């Protein structure tokens, strides 16, 4: 039984591998990213989502789903994207898309979909774990993570993190005498385009 860690940036892959090696030096930890390849004897594979799904998902298909019992998704608010879902479907860790309700479904339809998903999770992945971690669980596109992850098991608010000294408190600044002209700036997902603002 092996563990897979999914991330979308090289720093996150290396960080996960380094932390695991520090905690348990006897673990064999491989990285699957660009020209780096994991081996069949690696206990843990820290893998790039882009690498696994590139080229017709050739490198993903080389990972036997039956040998991985734990999959951790770093920055899991990305998990609803097509590339992440391709990977999670490969490992049979998320319910089929047909189980999810449409965006305009009634409350009864959504509740029925939740029940179907709960039954699917119990029947399909009872001896496996999909764990998502993120500091930003809200997605800009409004897609919920409840169709990917069964339940939230741990959360802390910003207020709690600030009070505990884990984060610095916010500081507000007032800019005087500014008159920005934003008429020609395009919006993306309801927000001004960062590139055009620059």
C-alpha positions in Angstrom: 0.0 0.0 0.0 1.4 3.4 -1.1 0.5 7.0 -0.7 0.2 9.7 -3.4 0.5 13.4 -2.8 -0.8 15.7 -5.5 0.4 19.3 -5.9 0.5 21.8 -8.7 3.8 23.5 -8.1 7.4 22.1 -7.9 8.0 23.8 -4.5 5.0 22.0 -3.0 6.2 18.6 -4.3 9.7 19.1 -2.9 8.3 20.4 0.4 6.1 17.4 0.9 8.9 14.9 0.1 11.3 16.7 2.4 8.8 16.7 5.3 8.1 13.0 4.9 11.7 12.2 4.8 12.3 14.3 7.9 9.5 12.5 9.8 10.3 9.0 8.6 13.8 8.7 7.1 13.2 5.0 6.2 10.4 5.9 3.8 11.2 5.7 0.1 9.8 8.9 -1.4 9.7 9.5 -5.1 8.8 12.6 -7.1 6.8 12.3 -10.4 7.4 15.6 -12.2 8.9 16.6 -15.5 12.2 14.6 -15.8 11.9 13.2 -12.3 10.3 9.8 -12.0 9.1 7.8 -9.0 10.0 4.1 -8.7 7.8 1.1 -8.1 9.3 0.6 -4.6 8.6 4.1 -3.4 6.3 4.1 -0.4 5.2 7.7 -1.2 4.9 9.4 -4.6 4.8 13.2 -4.6 3.4 14.0 -8.0 2.7 17.0 -10.2 -0.9 17.2 -11.5 0.3 18.6 -14.8 2.8 15.8 -15.3 0.4 13.1 -14.5 -2.3 14.4 -16.9 0.0 15.5 -19.8 0.4 13.4 -22.9 -2.9 11.6 -22.6 -2.2 10.9 -18.9 0.5 8.3 -19.9 2.3 8.7 -16.5 -0.9 8.6 -14.6 -1.9 5.3 -16.2 1.5 3.8 -15.1 0.4 4.2 -11.5 -1.6 1.2 -10.4 -4.7 2.4 -8.5 -4.8 -0.8 -6.5 -1.5 0.0 -4.8 -2.4 3.4 -3.5 -4.6 3.5 -0.3 -4.0 7.2 0.6 -4.2 10.2 -1.8 -3.5 13.7 -0.4 -4.4 16.7 -2.4 -2.4 19.8 -1.5 -4.2 23.1 -2.3 -7.4 21.0 -2.7 -9.5 23.9 -3.8 -8.1 23.0 -7.2 -9.6 19.5 -7.0 -12.7 20.4 -9.0 -10.6 21.1 -12.1 -10.6 18.6 -15.0 -7.0 17.6 -14.5 -7.5 16.8 -10.8 -10.7 15.0 -11.5 -9.0 12.9 -14.1 -6.5 11.7 -11.5 -9.1 11.1 -8.8 -11.3 9.2 -11.2 -8.2 7.0 -12.1 -8.0 6.1 -8.4 -11.8 5.7 -8.1 -11.8 8.2 -5.2 -14.6 10.5 -6.3 -18.2 9.7 -7.3 -19.0 9.7 -11.1 -19.9 13.1 -12.5 -23.4 11.8 -13.2 -24.0 11.6 -9.4 -23.7 15.4 -9.1 -26.6 17.7 -9.5 -26.8 20.4 -12.1 -26.0 24.0 -11.1 -29.7 24.9 -10.9 -31.0 21.8 -9.1 -33.7 22.0 -6.5 -32.9 21.4 -2.9 -34.5 17.9 -3.1 -32.3 17.0 -6.1 -29.2 18.2 -4.3 -30.1 16.2 -1.2 -30.7 13.1 -3.2 -27.3 13.6 -5.0 -25.6 14.0 -1.6 -27.1 10.7 -0.5 -26.0 8.9 -3.7 -22.5 10.2 -3.2 -22.4 9.2 0.5 -23.5 5.6 -0.5 -20.9 5.6 -3.3 -18.1 6.6 -0.9 -19.1 3.9 1.6 -19.3 1.2 -1.0 -16.3 2.1 -3.1 -13.6 3.6 -0.9 -14.2 2.3 2.6 -10.6 1.1 3.0 -9.0 4.1 1.2 -8.5 7.8 2.1 -8.7 10.9 0.0 -7.5 13.8 2.1 -7.6 17.4 0.9 -5.8 20.3 2.6 -6.1 24.0 1.8 -6.0 27.4 3.4 -8.4 28.8 0.8 -11.5 26.4 0.6 -13.7 28.9 -1.3 -13.4 28.8 -5.1 -13.8 31.9 -7.3 -16.1 29.9 -9.6 -18.4 28.9 -6.8 -18.0 25.1 -7.4 -18.3 23.3 -4.1 -15.9 20.7 -2.8 -18.6 18.6 -1.3 -18.8 16.4 -4.4 -15.1 15.6 -4.1 -14.6 15.4 -0.4 -17.1 13.7 1.9 -16.7 15.9 4.9 -14.7 18.7 6.6 -12.8 17.1 9.4 -10.7 20.0 10.7 -10.9 23.8 10.2 -9.8 26.9 11.8 -11.0 30.5 11.1 -8.7 33.4 10.2 -9.7 35.0 13.5 -8.5 31.9 15.4 -5.3 31.7 13.5 -4.5 35.4 14.1 -5.4 35.1 17.8 -3.1 32.1 18.1 -0.2 33.9 16.5 -0.2 31.7 13.4 -1.0 34.7 11.1 -0.5 38.4 11.4 -3.5 40.6 11.7 -4.8 42.5 8.7 -3.8 46.2 8.4 -5.9 48.6 6.5 -4.5 51.4 4.4 -6.3 54.4 3.0 -5.0 55.9 -0.3 -5.7 59.5 -0.7 -5.8 61.5 -3.9 -6.2 58.5 -6.2 -8.4 58.5 -9.2 -7.9 55.2 -11.1 -9.5 54.8 -14.5 -10.6 51.2 -14.9 -12.9 51.6 -17.9 -10.7 49.5 -20.3 -9.8 46.8 -17.8 -11.4 43.4 -18.5 -12.9 41.2 -15.8 -12.2 37.5 -15.2 -14.5 35.5 -13.0 -16.0 38.8 -11.7 -12.6 40.3 -10.8 -10.4 42.7 -12.7 -7.7 41.0 -14.8 -4.5 41.1 -12.7 -2.4 41.4 -15.9 -4.3 44.4 -17.2 -4.3 46.1 -13.8 -0.5 45.7 -13.8 
